[in-house]
mmCIF file of C-alpha atoms and ligand atoms in Angstrom:
data_model
loop_
_atom_site.group_PDB
_atom_site.id
_atom_site.type_symbol
_atom_site.label_atom_id
_atom_site.label_comp_id
_atom_site.label_asym_id
_atom_site.label_seq_id
_atom_site.Cartn_x
_atom_site.Cartn_y
_atom_site.Cartn_z
ATOM 1 C CA MET A 1 72.542 -74.670 -73.552
ATOM 2 C CA ASP A 2 75.036 -74.512 -70.650
ATOM 3 C CA MET A 3 77.248 -71.774 -69.980
ATOM 4 C CA GLN A 4 80.593 -73.900 -70.882
ATOM 5 C CA THR A 5 79.022 -74.885 -74.385
ATOM 6 C CA LYS A 6 77.882 -71.510 -74.991
ATOM 7 C CA ILE A 7 81.391 -70.365 -74.489
ATOM 8 C CA HIS A 8 83.119 -72.776 -76.538
ATOM 9 C CA GLU A 9 80.955 -72.125 -79.714
ATOM 10 C CA LYS A 10 81.519 -68.382 -79.504
ATOM 11 C CA PHE A 11 85.036 -69.225 -79.171
ATOM 12 C CA VAL A 12 85.002 -71.496 -82.033
ATOM 13 C CA SER A 13 83.443 -68.684 -84.174
ATOM 14 C CA LEU A 14 85.731 -66.148 -83.295
ATOM 15 C CA TYR A 15 89.151 -67.637 -82.731
ATOM 16 C CA GLY A 16 88.930 -71.053 -84.640
ATOM 17 C CA GLU A 17 90.127 -74.018 -82.774
ATOM 18 C CA GLY A 18 89.169 -74.062 -78.910
ATOM 19 C CA GLY A 19 90.904 -74.107 -75.780
ATOM 20 C CA ALA A 20 91.270 -75.208 -72.345
ATOM 21 C CA ALA A 21 88.309 -74.219 -70.098
ATOM 22 C CA TYR A 22 88.416 -73.007 -66.504
ATOM 23 C CA ALA A 23 85.961 -72.088 -63.810
ATOM 24 C CA SER A 24 85.874 -69.969 -60.799
ATOM 25 C CA ALA A 25 83.283 -68.937 -58.166
ATOM 26 C CA GLY A 26 81.724 -66.369 -56.134
ATOM 27 C CA ARG A 27 81.265 -66.527 -52.324
ATOM 28 C CA ILE A 28 79.331 -66.140 -49.304
ATOM 29 C CA ASN A 29 80.589 -65.482 -45.948
ATOM 30 C CA LEU A 30 78.605 -67.494 -43.637
ATOM 31 C CA ILE A 31 79.723 -65.831 -40.123
ATOM 32 C CA GLY A 32 82.470 -63.258 -38.961
ATOM 33 C CA GLU A 33 81.724 -59.701 -40.189
ATOM 34 C CA HIS A 34 83.901 -57.123 -39.423
ATOM 35 C CA THR A 35 86.220 -59.179 -37.726
ATOM 36 C CA ASP A 36 88.837 -59.111 -40.406
ATOM 37 C CA TYR A 37 90.636 -55.732 -39.742
ATOM 38 C CA ASN A 38 90.094 -56.871 -35.736
ATOM 39 C CA GLY A 39 92.680 -59.736 -36.653
ATOM 40 C CA GLY A 40 89.785 -62.422 -36.129
ATOM 41 C CA PHE A 41 88.380 -64.847 -38.757
ATOM 42 C CA VAL A 42 86.078 -64.715 -41.240
ATOM 43 C CA PHE A 43 84.013 -68.281 -42.652
ATOM 44 C CA PRO A 44 83.408 -67.705 -46.322
ATOM 45 C CA GLY A 45 82.836 -70.342 -48.739
ATOM 46 C CA ALA A 46 82.825 -70.687 -52.751
ATOM 47 C CA ILE A 47 79.227 -71.216 -54.279
ATOM 48 C CA ASP A 48 77.788 -72.652 -57.220
ATOM 49 C CA LYS A 49 77.791 -69.296 -59.356
ATOM 50 C CA GLY A 50 80.802 -68.398 -60.812
ATOM 51 C CA ILE A 51 82.996 -67.768 -64.279
ATOM 52 C CA VAL A 52 83.764 -69.927 -66.961
ATOM 53 C CA ALA A 53 86.682 -69.075 -69.637
ATOM 54 C CA GLU A 54 87.970 -70.882 -72.480
ATOM 55 C CA ILE A 55 91.883 -69.597 -73.440
ATOM 56 C CA LYS A 56 94.235 -70.640 -75.869
ATOM 57 C CA LEU A 57 97.554 -68.912 -76.389
ATOM 58 C CA ASN A 58 97.288 -67.233 -79.854
ATOM 59 C CA GLY A 59 101.530 -66.550 -80.447
ATOM 60 C CA THR A 60 101.313 -62.961 -80.205
ATOM 61 C CA ASP A 61 101.948 -60.378 -77.542
ATOM 62 C CA LYS A 62 98.337 -59.266 -77.532
ATOM 63 C CA VAL A 63 95.234 -60.788 -75.625
ATOM 64 C CA ARG A 64 92.050 -60.931 -77.081
ATOM 65 C CA ALA A 65 89.413 -61.446 -74.642
ATOM 66 C CA TYR A 66 85.471 -61.546 -75.204
ATOM 67 C CA SER A 67 82.683 -60.978 -72.627
ATOM 68 C CA LEU A 68 80.084 -63.065 -73.376
ATOM 69 C CA ASP A 69 77.758 -61.406 -71.063
ATOM 70 C CA TYR A 70 78.458 -57.862 -71.991
ATOM 71 C CA ASP A 71 79.121 -59.096 -75.884
ATOM 72 C CA GLU A 72 82.025 -57.260 -76.096
ATOM 73 C CA GLU A 73 85.577 -57.743 -77.405
ATOM 74 C CA CYS A 74 88.686 -56.059 -76.201
ATOM 75 C CA THR A 75 92.496 -56.535 -77.428
ATOM 76 C CA PHE A 76 95.190 -55.018 -75.074
ATOM 77 C CA GLY A 77 98.879 -55.847 -75.107
ATOM 78 C CA LEU A 78 100.630 -56.943 -71.439
ATOM 79 C CA ASN A 79 102.422 -53.707 -70.842
ATOM 80 C CA GLU A 80 101.486 -51.482 -68.044
ATOM 81 C CA GLU A 81 100.620 -48.848 -70.345
ATOM 82 C CA ASP A 82 97.863 -50.929 -72.345
ATOM 83 C CA LYS A 83 95.543 -50.637 -69.651
ATOM 84 C CA PRO A 84 92.090 -51.100 -71.489
ATOM 85 C CA ALA A 85 89.622 -48.662 -71.555
ATOM 86 C CA LYS A 86 87.049 -51.419 -70.678
ATOM 87 C CA ALA A 87 86.149 -51.831 -67.030
ATOM 88 C CA TRP A 88 85.692 -55.612 -66.952
ATOM 89 C CA ALA A 89 88.910 -56.121 -69.219
ATOM 90 C CA CYS A 90 90.751 -54.350 -66.706
ATOM 91 C CA TYR A 91 90.204 -57.111 -64.538
ATOM 92 C CA VAL A 92 91.737 -59.711 -66.919
ATOM 93 C CA PHE A 93 94.548 -57.337 -67.745
ATOM 94 C CA GLY A 94 95.008 -56.752 -64.140
ATOM 95 C CA VAL A 95 95.438 -60.333 -63.573
ATOM 96 C CA CYS A 96 98.085 -60.605 -66.453
ATOM 97 C CA ARG A 97 100.129 -57.476 -64.987
ATOM 98 C CA GLU A 98 100.082 -59.065 -61.420
ATOM 99 C CA THR A 99 101.065 -62.266 -62.476
ATOM 100 C CA ILE A 100 104.149 -60.673 -64.509
ATOM 101 C CA LYS A 101 105.046 -58.597 -61.430
ATOM 102 C CA ARG A 102 105.505 -61.867 -59.405
ATOM 103 C CA GLY A 103 108.010 -63.146 -62.293
ATOM 104 C CA GLY A 104 105.247 -65.263 -64.003
ATOM 105 C CA LYS A 105 105.068 -66.017 -67.677
ATOM 106 C CA VAL A 106 102.145 -64.390 -69.638
ATOM 107 C CA GLU A 107 101.968 -64.017 -73.397
ATOM 108 C CA GLY A 108 99.050 -63.309 -75.840
ATOM 109 C CA PHE A 109 95.915 -65.418 -75.576
ATOM 110 C CA ASP A 110 92.673 -65.643 -76.862
ATOM 111 C CA THR A 111 89.572 -65.993 -74.182
ATOM 112 C CA VAL A 112 85.830 -66.018 -74.482
ATOM 113 C CA PHE A 113 84.182 -65.961 -70.722
ATOM 114 C CA ALA A 114 81.051 -65.479 -69.053
ATOM 115 C CA GLY A 115 79.584 -65.504 -65.676
ATOM 116 C CA ASP A 116 76.531 -66.140 -63.565
ATOM 117 C CA VAL A 117 77.189 -64.448 -60.039
ATOM 118 C CA PRO A 118 74.901 -61.679 -60.030
ATOM 119 C CA LEU A 119 77.207 -58.353 -60.202
ATOM 120 C CA GLY A 120 77.315 -56.056 -57.250
ATOM 121 C CA ALA A 121 75.222 -57.971 -55.122
ATOM 122 C CA GLY A 122 77.875 -59.090 -52.520
ATOM 123 C CA LEU A 123 78.849 -62.301 -53.820
ATOM 124 C CA SER A 124 81.840 -61.152 -55.435
ATOM 125 C CA SER A 125 81.197 -61.494 -59.083
ATOM 126 C CA SER A 126 84.863 -59.815 -59.619
ATOM 127 C CA ALA A 127 86.771 -62.076 -57.295
ATOM 128 C CA ALA A 128 85.319 -64.959 -59.446
ATOM 129 C CA LEU A 129 86.914 -63.146 -62.688
ATOM 130 C CA GLU A 130 90.268 -62.436 -61.284
ATOM 131 C CA SER A 131 90.738 -66.044 -59.485
ATOM 132 C CA CYS A 132 89.564 -67.796 -62.930
ATOM 133 C CA PHE A 133 92.143 -65.918 -64.769
ATOM 134 C CA ALA A 134 94.702 -66.142 -62.234
ATOM 135 C CA PHE A 135 94.144 -69.818 -61.910
ATOM 136 C CA ALA A 136 94.116 -70.526 -65.885
ATOM 137 C CA ILE A 137 97.204 -68.410 -66.517
ATOM 138 C CA ASN A 138 99.234 -69.919 -63.830
ATOM 139 C CA ASP A 139 98.166 -73.536 -65.537
ATOM 140 C CA LEU A 140 98.651 -72.540 -69.002
ATOM 141 C CA PHE A 141 102.130 -71.134 -68.794
ATOM 142 C CA LYS A 142 103.195 -73.458 -65.965
ATOM 143 C CA ASN A 143 104.059 -70.561 -63.592
ATOM 144 C CA GLY A 144 103.916 -72.716 -60.311
ATOM 145 C CA ILE A 145 102.473 -69.510 -58.290
ATOM 146 C CA GLU A 146 100.944 -71.123 -55.560
ATOM 147 C CA LEU A 147 97.005 -70.698 -54.719
ATOM 148 C CA ALA A 148 97.380 -68.019 -51.922
ATOM 149 C CA GLU A 149 99.799 -66.127 -54.458
ATOM 150 C CA LEU A 150 96.915 -66.481 -56.996
ATOM 151 C CA ALA A 151 94.462 -64.915 -54.607
ATOM 152 C CA LYS A 152 96.749 -61.885 -53.720
ATOM 153 C CA ILE A 153 97.177 -61.392 -57.638
ATOM 154 C CA GLY A 154 93.247 -61.071 -57.578
ATOM 155 C CA GLN A 155 93.425 -58.717 -54.635
ATOM 156 C CA SER A 156 96.275 -56.665 -56.220
ATOM 157 C CA THR A 157 94.229 -56.324 -59.511
ATOM 158 C CA GLU A 158 91.634 -54.677 -57.648
ATOM 159 C CA HIS A 159 93.919 -52.471 -55.875
ATOM 160 C CA ASN A 160 95.924 -51.421 -58.711
ATOM 161 C CA TYR A 161 93.422 -51.764 -61.871
ATOM 162 C CA CYS A 162 89.928 -51.553 -60.701
ATOM 163 C CA GLY A 163 90.430 -49.126 -57.785
ATOM 164 C CA VAL A 164 88.891 -51.074 -55.059
ATOM 165 C CA ASN A 165 90.735 -51.489 -51.941
ATOM 166 C CA CYS A 166 89.410 -54.536 -50.921
ATOM 167 C CA GLY A 167 90.717 -57.158 -48.509
ATOM 168 C CA ILE A 168 91.684 -60.677 -49.442
ATOM 169 C CA MET A 169 88.610 -62.864 -48.043
ATOM 170 C CA ASP A 170 86.928 -63.011 -51.715
ATOM 171 C CA GLN A 171 89.633 -64.158 -53.689
ATOM 172 C CA PHE A 172 90.818 -66.514 -51.100
ATOM 173 C CA ALA A 173 87.675 -68.095 -50.891
ATOM 174 C CA SER A 174 87.091 -68.101 -54.649
ATOM 175 C CA CYS A 175 90.611 -69.612 -55.100
ATOM 176 C CA PHE A 176 90.456 -72.230 -51.971
ATOM 177 C CA GLY A 177 86.839 -72.967 -52.198
ATOM 178 C CA LYS A 178 85.735 -76.602 -52.057
ATOM 179 C CA ALA A 179 82.256 -78.103 -52.146
ATOM 180 C CA GLY A 180 80.810 -79.223 -48.871
ATOM 181 C CA ASN A 181 83.302 -76.831 -47.071
ATOM 182 C CA LEU A 182 83.558 -73.613 -45.515
ATOM 183 C CA ILE A 183 86.812 -72.178 -44.835
ATOM 184 C CA ARG A 184 87.721 -70.467 -41.693
ATOM 185 C CA LEU A 185 90.269 -67.547 -42.239
ATOM 186 C CA ASN A 186 92.220 -65.150 -40.598
ATOM 187 C CA CYS A 187 92.855 -62.512 -43.289
ATOM 188 C CA ALA A 188 95.848 -61.299 -41.761
ATOM 189 C CA THR A 189 98.322 -64.328 -41.547
ATOM 190 C CA LEU A 190 96.155 -66.284 -44.096
ATOM 191 C CA GLU A 191 95.728 -69.233 -41.820
ATOM 192 C CA TYR A 192 93.015 -71.206 -42.795
ATOM 193 C CA LYS A 193 91.196 -74.317 -42.143
ATOM 194 C CA TYR A 194 88.365 -76.340 -43.742
ATOM 195 C CA PHE A 195 85.417 -77.069 -41.909
ATOM 196 C CA PRO A 196 82.245 -79.432 -42.952
ATOM 197 C CA PHE A 197 79.316 -77.557 -44.662
ATOM 198 C CA ASN A 198 76.582 -80.310 -45.480
ATOM 199 C CA PRO A 199 73.367 -78.752 -44.546
ATOM 200 C CA LYS A 200 70.929 -81.954 -45.266
ATOM 201 C CA GLY A 201 67.313 -80.594 -45.096
ATOM 202 C CA TYR A 202 68.327 -77.249 -45.279
ATOM 203 C CA ARG A 203 68.893 -74.390 -48.190
ATOM 204 C CA LEU A 204 71.083 -71.573 -48.193
ATOM 205 C CA VAL A 205 69.095 -68.298 -49.690
ATOM 206 C CA LEU A 206 70.084 -65.063 -50.334
ATOM 207 C CA VAL A 207 67.360 -62.250 -50.140
ATOM 208 C CA ASP A 208 68.909 -59.145 -51.888
ATOM 209 C CA SER A 209 67.412 -55.718 -50.360
ATOM 210 C CA CYS A 210 68.937 -54.297 -53.490
ATOM 211 C CA VAL A 211 69.741 -51.228 -51.363
ATOM 212 C CA LYS A 212 72.836 -49.624 -50.817
ATOM 213 C CA HIS A 213 72.935 -46.866 -48.447
ATOM 214 C CA GLU A 214 75.593 -44.214 -48.860
ATOM 215 C CA LEU A 215 76.857 -44.464 -45.090
ATOM 216 C CA ALA A 216 78.567 -47.324 -45.736
ATOM 217 C CA SER A 217 82.468 -46.035 -46.241
ATOM 218 C CA SER A 218 82.557 -43.428 -43.689
ATOM 219 C CA ALA A 219 80.793 -45.616 -41.238
ATOM 220 C CA TYR A 220 83.396 -48.163 -41.787
ATOM 221 C CA ASN A 221 86.312 -45.951 -41.071
ATOM 222 C CA PHE A 222 84.469 -44.849 -37.816
ATOM 223 C CA ARG A 223 83.581 -48.418 -36.898
ATOM 224 C CA ARG A 224 87.613 -49.318 -37.105
ATOM 225 C CA GLN A 225 88.547 -46.027 -35.359
ATOM 226 C CA SER A 226 86.229 -47.612 -32.325
ATOM 227 C CA CYS A 227 87.839 -50.714 -32.567
ATOM 228 C CA GLU A 228 91.316 -49.529 -32.569
ATOM 229 C CA ARG A 229 90.371 -47.170 -29.273
ATOM 230 C CA ALA A 230 88.941 -50.114 -27.504
ATOM 231 C CA ALA A 231 92.102 -52.241 -28.339
ATOM 232 C CA ALA A 232 94.453 -49.688 -27.127
ATOM 233 C CA ALA A 233 92.582 -49.347 -23.859
ATOM 234 C CA ILE A 234 92.731 -52.902 -23.232
ATOM 235 C CA LYS A 235 96.303 -52.927 -24.109
ATOM 236 C CA LYS A 236 97.025 -50.809 -21.290
ATOM 237 C CA ASN A 237 96.105 -53.535 -18.637
ATOM 238 C CA HIS A 238 97.118 -56.604 -20.949
ATOM 239 C CA PRO A 239 100.113 -55.314 -23.057
ATOM 240 C CA GLU A 240 100.484 -58.827 -24.832
ATOM 241 C CA ILE A 241 97.353 -58.246 -27.134
ATOM 242 C CA GLU A 242 97.569 -56.496 -30.624
ATOM 243 C CA THR A 243 93.834 -56.421 -32.038
ATOM 244 C CA LEU A 244 90.443 -57.278 -30.309
ATOM 245 C CA SER A 245 90.709 -60.792 -31.487
ATOM 246 C CA ASP A 246 93.106 -61.095 -28.684
ATOM 247 C CA CYS A 247 90.628 -59.748 -26.143
ATOM 248 C CA LYS A 248 88.470 -61.462 -23.600
ATOM 249 C CA ARG A 249 85.099 -60.342 -22.976
ATOM 250 C CA ILE A 250 86.151 -59.648 -19.240
ATOM 251 C CA TRP A 251 88.855 -57.439 -20.192
ATOM 252 C CA LEU A 252 86.634 -55.136 -22.135
ATOM 253 C CA GLU A 253 84.654 -54.910 -18.991
ATOM 254 C CA GLU A 254 87.606 -53.436 -16.920
ATOM 255 C CA VAL A 255 87.841 -50.351 -19.368
ATOM 256 C CA ARG A 256 83.927 -49.635 -19.605
ATOM 257 C CA GLY A 257 84.537 -46.480 -17.523
ATOM 258 C CA GLU A 258 87.484 -45.159 -19.854
ATOM 259 C CA ILE A 259 86.258 -45.752 -23.208
ATOM 260 C CA SER A 260 82.934 -44.104 -24.921
ATOM 261 C CA GLY A 261 79.846 -46.000 -24.564
ATOM 262 C CA GLU A 262 79.665 -46.375 -28.368
ATOM 263 C CA ASP A 263 83.409 -47.588 -28.664
ATOM 264 C CA PHE A 264 82.394 -49.765 -26.055
ATOM 265 C CA ILE A 265 79.421 -51.486 -27.901
ATOM 266 C CA ARG A 266 81.326 -51.850 -31.040
ATOM 267 C CA ALA A 267 84.139 -53.652 -29.367
ATOM 268 C CA GLU A 268 81.390 -55.666 -27.845
ATOM 269 C CA TYR A 269 80.011 -56.890 -31.020
ATOM 270 C CA VAL A 270 83.515 -57.618 -32.273
ATOM 271 C CA ILE A 271 84.368 -59.840 -29.096
ATOM 272 C CA GLY A 272 81.163 -61.592 -29.756
ATOM 273 C CA GLU A 273 81.426 -62.170 -33.382
ATOM 274 C CA MET A 274 84.840 -63.772 -32.948
ATOM 275 C CA GLN A 275 83.379 -66.124 -30.389
ATOM 276 C CA ARG A 276 80.388 -66.903 -32.818
ATOM 277 C CA VAL A 277 82.607 -67.987 -35.425
ATOM 278 C CA LEU A 278 84.564 -70.306 -33.036
ATOM 279 C CA ASP A 279 80.782 -71.565 -31.783
ATOM 280 C CA VAL A 280 79.690 -72.168 -35.346
ATOM 281 C CA CYS A 281 82.939 -74.035 -36.040
ATOM 282 C CA ASP A 282 82.315 -76.201 -33.379
ATOM 283 C CA ALA A 283 78.508 -76.918 -34.250
ATOM 284 C CA LEU A 284 79.375 -77.806 -37.965
ATOM 285 C CA GLU A 285 81.557 -80.455 -36.637
ATOM 286 C CA ARG A 286 78.715 -81.957 -34.663
ATOM 287 C CA ASP A 287 76.300 -81.322 -37.771
ATOM 288 C CA ASP A 288 74.439 -78.847 -35.548
ATOM 289 C CA TYR A 289 72.702 -76.553 -37.774
ATOM 290 C CA GLU A 290 70.370 -75.235 -35.340
ATOM 291 C CA THR A 291 73.075 -73.480 -33.328
ATOM 292 C CA VAL A 292 74.726 -72.115 -36.683
ATOM 293 C CA GLY A 293 71.158 -70.611 -37.286
ATOM 294 C CA GLU A 294 71.196 -69.123 -33.926
ATOM 295 C CA MET A 295 74.423 -67.943 -34.408
ATOM 296 C CA MET A 296 73.314 -66.288 -37.466
ATOM 297 C CA TYR A 297 70.651 -64.315 -35.383
ATOM 298 C CA GLN A 298 72.946 -63.243 -32.888
ATOM 299 C CA THR A 299 75.213 -61.911 -35.697
ATOM 300 C CA HIS A 300 72.392 -59.898 -37.066
ATOM 301 C CA PHE A 301 71.191 -58.433 -33.895
ATOM 302 C CA GLY A 302 74.871 -57.455 -33.030
ATOM 303 C CA MET A 303 75.364 -56.088 -36.542
ATOM 304 C CA SER A 304 71.871 -54.214 -35.947
ATOM 305 C CA LYS A 305 72.051 -52.989 -32.479
ATOM 306 C CA LEU A 306 75.597 -52.901 -31.208
ATOM 307 C CA TYR A 307 77.715 -52.353 -34.571
ATOM 308 C CA GLU A 308 74.761 -50.403 -36.246
ATOM 309 C CA VAL A 309 75.660 -51.310 -39.548
ATOM 310 C CA SER A 310 72.084 -52.836 -40.588
ATOM 311 C CA CYS A 311 69.684 -50.986 -42.152
ATOM 312 C CA GLU A 312 65.598 -50.686 -42.070
ATOM 313 C CA GLU A 313 65.588 -53.275 -45.045
ATOM 314 C CA LEU A 314 67.697 -55.526 -43.911
ATOM 315 C CA ASP A 315 66.139 -55.514 -40.572
ATOM 316 C CA PHE A 316 62.602 -55.937 -42.029
ATOM 317 C CA LEU A 317 63.915 -59.251 -43.924
ATOM 318 C CA ASN A 318 65.787 -60.409 -40.537
ATOM 319 C CA LYS A 319 62.409 -59.920 -38.572
ATOM 320 C CA LEU A 320 60.447 -61.626 -41.193
ATOM 321 C CA ALA A 321 62.828 -64.604 -41.222
ATOM 322 C CA ARG A 322 62.681 -64.960 -37.312
ATOM 323 C CA LYS A 323 58.594 -64.693 -37.426
ATOM 324 C CA MET A 324 58.621 -67.435 -39.863
ATOM 325 C CA ASP A 325 60.419 -69.817 -37.976
ATOM 326 C CA VAL A 326 63.676 -69.807 -40.393
ATOM 327 C CA THR A 327 66.438 -71.692 -38.988
ATOM 328 C CA GLY A 328 68.954 -68.551 -39.367
ATOM 329 C CA SER A 329 69.246 -65.135 -40.956
ATOM 330 C CA ARG A 330 71.531 -62.125 -40.811
ATOM 331 C CA VAL A 331 72.811 -59.171 -43.083
ATOM 332 C CA MET A 332 75.953 -60.520 -44.690
ATOM 333 C CA GLY A 333 78.897 -58.205 -46.094
ATOM 334 C CA GLY A 334 79.754 -54.777 -44.397
ATOM 335 C CA GLY A 335 76.131 -53.677 -43.848
ATOM 336 C CA PHE A 336 73.715 -50.753 -45.089
ATOM 337 C CA GLY A 337 72.392 -52.719 -47.862
ATOM 338 C CA GLY A 338 72.926 -55.837 -49.746
ATOM 339 C CA CYS A 339 71.807 -59.336 -48.843
ATOM 340 C CA THR A 340 70.731 -61.166 -46.110
ATOM 341 C CA ILE A 341 71.840 -64.924 -45.888
ATOM 342 C CA ASN A 342 69.208 -67.258 -44.762
ATOM 343 C CA LEU A 343 69.551 -70.776 -43.613
ATOM 344 C CA VAL A 344 66.243 -72.445 -44.588
ATOM 345 C CA LYS A 345 64.536 -75.739 -43.723
ATOM 346 C CA ASP A 346 63.515 -77.456 -47.054
ATOM 347 C CA GLU A 347 59.859 -77.307 -46.302
ATOM 348 C CA LEU A 348 59.892 -73.421 -45.465
ATOM 349 C CA TYR A 349 61.922 -72.546 -48.220
ATOM 350 C CA ALA A 350 58.957 -71.789 -50.893
ATOM 351 C CA PRO A 351 57.010 -70.077 -48.071
ATOM 352 C CA PHE A 352 59.623 -67.852 -46.663
ATOM 353 C CA VAL A 353 60.978 -66.943 -50.302
ATOM 354 C CA GLU A 354 57.110 -66.107 -51.483
ATOM 355 C CA ALA A 355 56.560 -64.075 -47.799
ATOM 356 C CA ALA A 356 60.001 -62.141 -48.460
ATOM 357 C CA LYS A 357 59.127 -60.904 -51.986
ATOM 358 C CA LYS A 358 55.477 -60.196 -51.312
ATOM 359 C CA GLU A 359 56.026 -58.432 -48.019
ATOM 360 C CA PHE A 360 59.149 -56.398 -48.841
ATOM 361 C CA THR A 361 57.637 -55.341 -51.765
ATOM 362 C CA ALA A 362 54.600 -54.087 -50.314
ATOM 363 C CA LYS A 363 56.723 -51.975 -47.605
ATOM 364 C CA PHE A 364 59.445 -50.731 -49.731
ATOM 365 C CA GLY A 365 58.136 -50.719 -53.303
ATOM 366 C CA HIS A 366 60.355 -52.677 -55.053
ATOM 367 C CA ALA A 367 61.272 -56.523 -55.100
ATOM 368 C CA PRO A 368 64.339 -58.001 -53.746
ATOM 369 C CA LYS A 369 65.949 -60.943 -55.540
ATOM 370 C CA VAL A 370 66.539 -64.169 -54.313
ATOM 371 C CA TYR A 371 69.767 -66.181 -55.018
ATOM 372 C CA ASP A 372 69.998 -70.019 -53.868
ATOM 373 C CA VAL A 373 73.521 -70.949 -53.339
ATOM 374 C CA VAL A 374 75.106 -74.237 -52.483
ATOM 375 C CA ILE A 375 78.577 -74.343 -51.304
ATOM 376 C CA SER A 376 80.948 -75.674 -54.176
ATOM 377 C CA ASP A 377 84.494 -75.823 -55.847
ATOM 378 C CA GLY A 378 86.442 -72.572 -56.052
ATOM 379 C CA ALA A 379 89.034 -71.965 -59.107
ATOM 380 C CA ARG A 380 89.991 -75.326 -61.181
ATOM 381 C CA LYS A 381 90.282 -76.448 -64.366
ATOM 382 C CA LEU A 382 87.477 -78.189 -66.112
HETATM 383 P P1 LIG B 1 80.815 -57.710 -56.882
HETATM 384 O O1 LIG B 1 80.441 -57.329 -55.482
HETATM 385 O O2 LIG B 1 79.784 -58.705 -57.601
HETATM 386 O O3 LIG B 1 82.352 -57.930 -57.118
HETATM 387 P P2 LIG B 1 82.095 -55.600 -58.084
HETATM 388 O O4 LIG B 1 81.660 -53.945 -58.731
HETATM 389 O O5 LIG B 1 83.227 -55.621 -57.128
HETATM 390 O O6 LIG B 1 81.021 -56.378 -57.797
HETATM 391 O O7 LIG B 1 82.379 -56.001 -59.956
HETATM 392 C C1 LIG B 1 81.603 -56.392 -60.935
HETATM 393 C C2 LIG B 1 82.520 -55.880 -61.891
HETATM 394 O O8 LIG B 1 83.297 -57.195 -62.220
HETATM 395 C C3 LIG B 1 81.672 -55.857 -63.036
HETATM 396 O O9 LIG B 1 81.077 -54.516 -63.395
HETATM 397 C C4 LIG B 1 82.384 -56.164 -64.260
HETATM 398 O O10 LIG B 1 83.325 -55.248 -64.714
HETATM 399 C C5 LIG B 1 83.320 -57.384 -63.654
HETATM 400 N N1 LIG B 1 82.409 -58.664 -64.066
HETATM 401 C C6 LIG B 1 81.927 -59.468 -63.234
HETATM 402 N N2 LIG B 1 81.388 -60.099 -63.647
HETATM 403 C C7 LIG B 1 81.457 -60.555 -64.926
HETATM 404 C C8 LIG B 1 81.181 -61.257 -66.359
HETATM 405 N N3 LIG B 1 80.209 -62.230 -66.089
HETATM 406 N N4 LIG B 1 81.524 -60.603 -67.313
HETATM 407 C C9 LIG B 1 82.126 -59.734 -67.522
HETATM 408 N N5 LIG B 1 82.643 -58.763 -66.198
HETATM 409 C C10 LIG B 1 82.068 -59.130 -65.272
HETATM 410 MG MG1 LIG B 2 83.956 -57.200 -55.864
#
């Protein structure tokens, strides 16, 4: 039985006659890592794993929400003091509150929802959940809130109700995702452009190392500070720049003697990564997936050796991909754990996945998880 049917059956058994169904998606980021806080582009796309929710107004001032995956129901009001105790329900509550804060109408409704984005694997199941409800509520109550603002509703939900101080990329990708398209997004301005992604003869596969090293949050702050120092040094010669995204590689060379070696290589990575995003966009317009793959390897090299946010497990998976002639492979996300994203020729898919599982397990004592992804539609009514 498919997810939507299961949800519908549960909905009918709990709340009577069925309602309208909505869906949204998790996301990948093909390239453009640690560029967002430097004013540069990220390059995400929605995936074929997401959240589906059935919703119907119930004529009260309460929400009754049922999570099929947790097999739990939660009832809550719509005022600030009604924040539910269950973590998963806070996402739904937060979206309601953030909609109300923007002048949108929200009244009581019943909902049953479920999802197939693996939790905490770097595919942003939380953004999928937020955008599904942000989109559904906007549609049901005819609030007329624009899609970009729906993404911000999701982001503010994380900030204000879930204690996660995230950027906008995940929610944006989840709201704006389109099958066969990636989105080149400037997270600061929300300027975006779609690029075709139809890798015929290749598959996208994530290999999840299932590790998360604790370094991540302090290292993140250090990296940011390095970037700011490098940009400030460059700005002395080129006052027009604000962030590293405005900097040319040769301008970094000019300040080599003025900044620390560490700040230099951090900036070198970021400036290189900005260029790689643009190169990937050009390559996609020519259907040149070999170049896309090469850029992915270069990103991995940069993240590992210059930005130094990789780890043994991810370098191992990347090296294995290279050894097996996988077209492209890199760590996805902030680093220090999580997944590699791999662009793999159809005929190499099975041997690569098998080798990754076997060799990784032999080396690290636990099996990686493997997720196939296809670039798909984001938030929508079913
Ligand atoms: P991710 O990286 O996948 O976004 P998060 O920790 O940010 O990981 O979000 C995961 C949380 O989102 C879960 O702990 C849960 O509260 C909520 N969530 C995500 N998907 C579901 C689902 N299918 N059903 C219920 N809650 C979900
Ligand atoms: Mg999340």
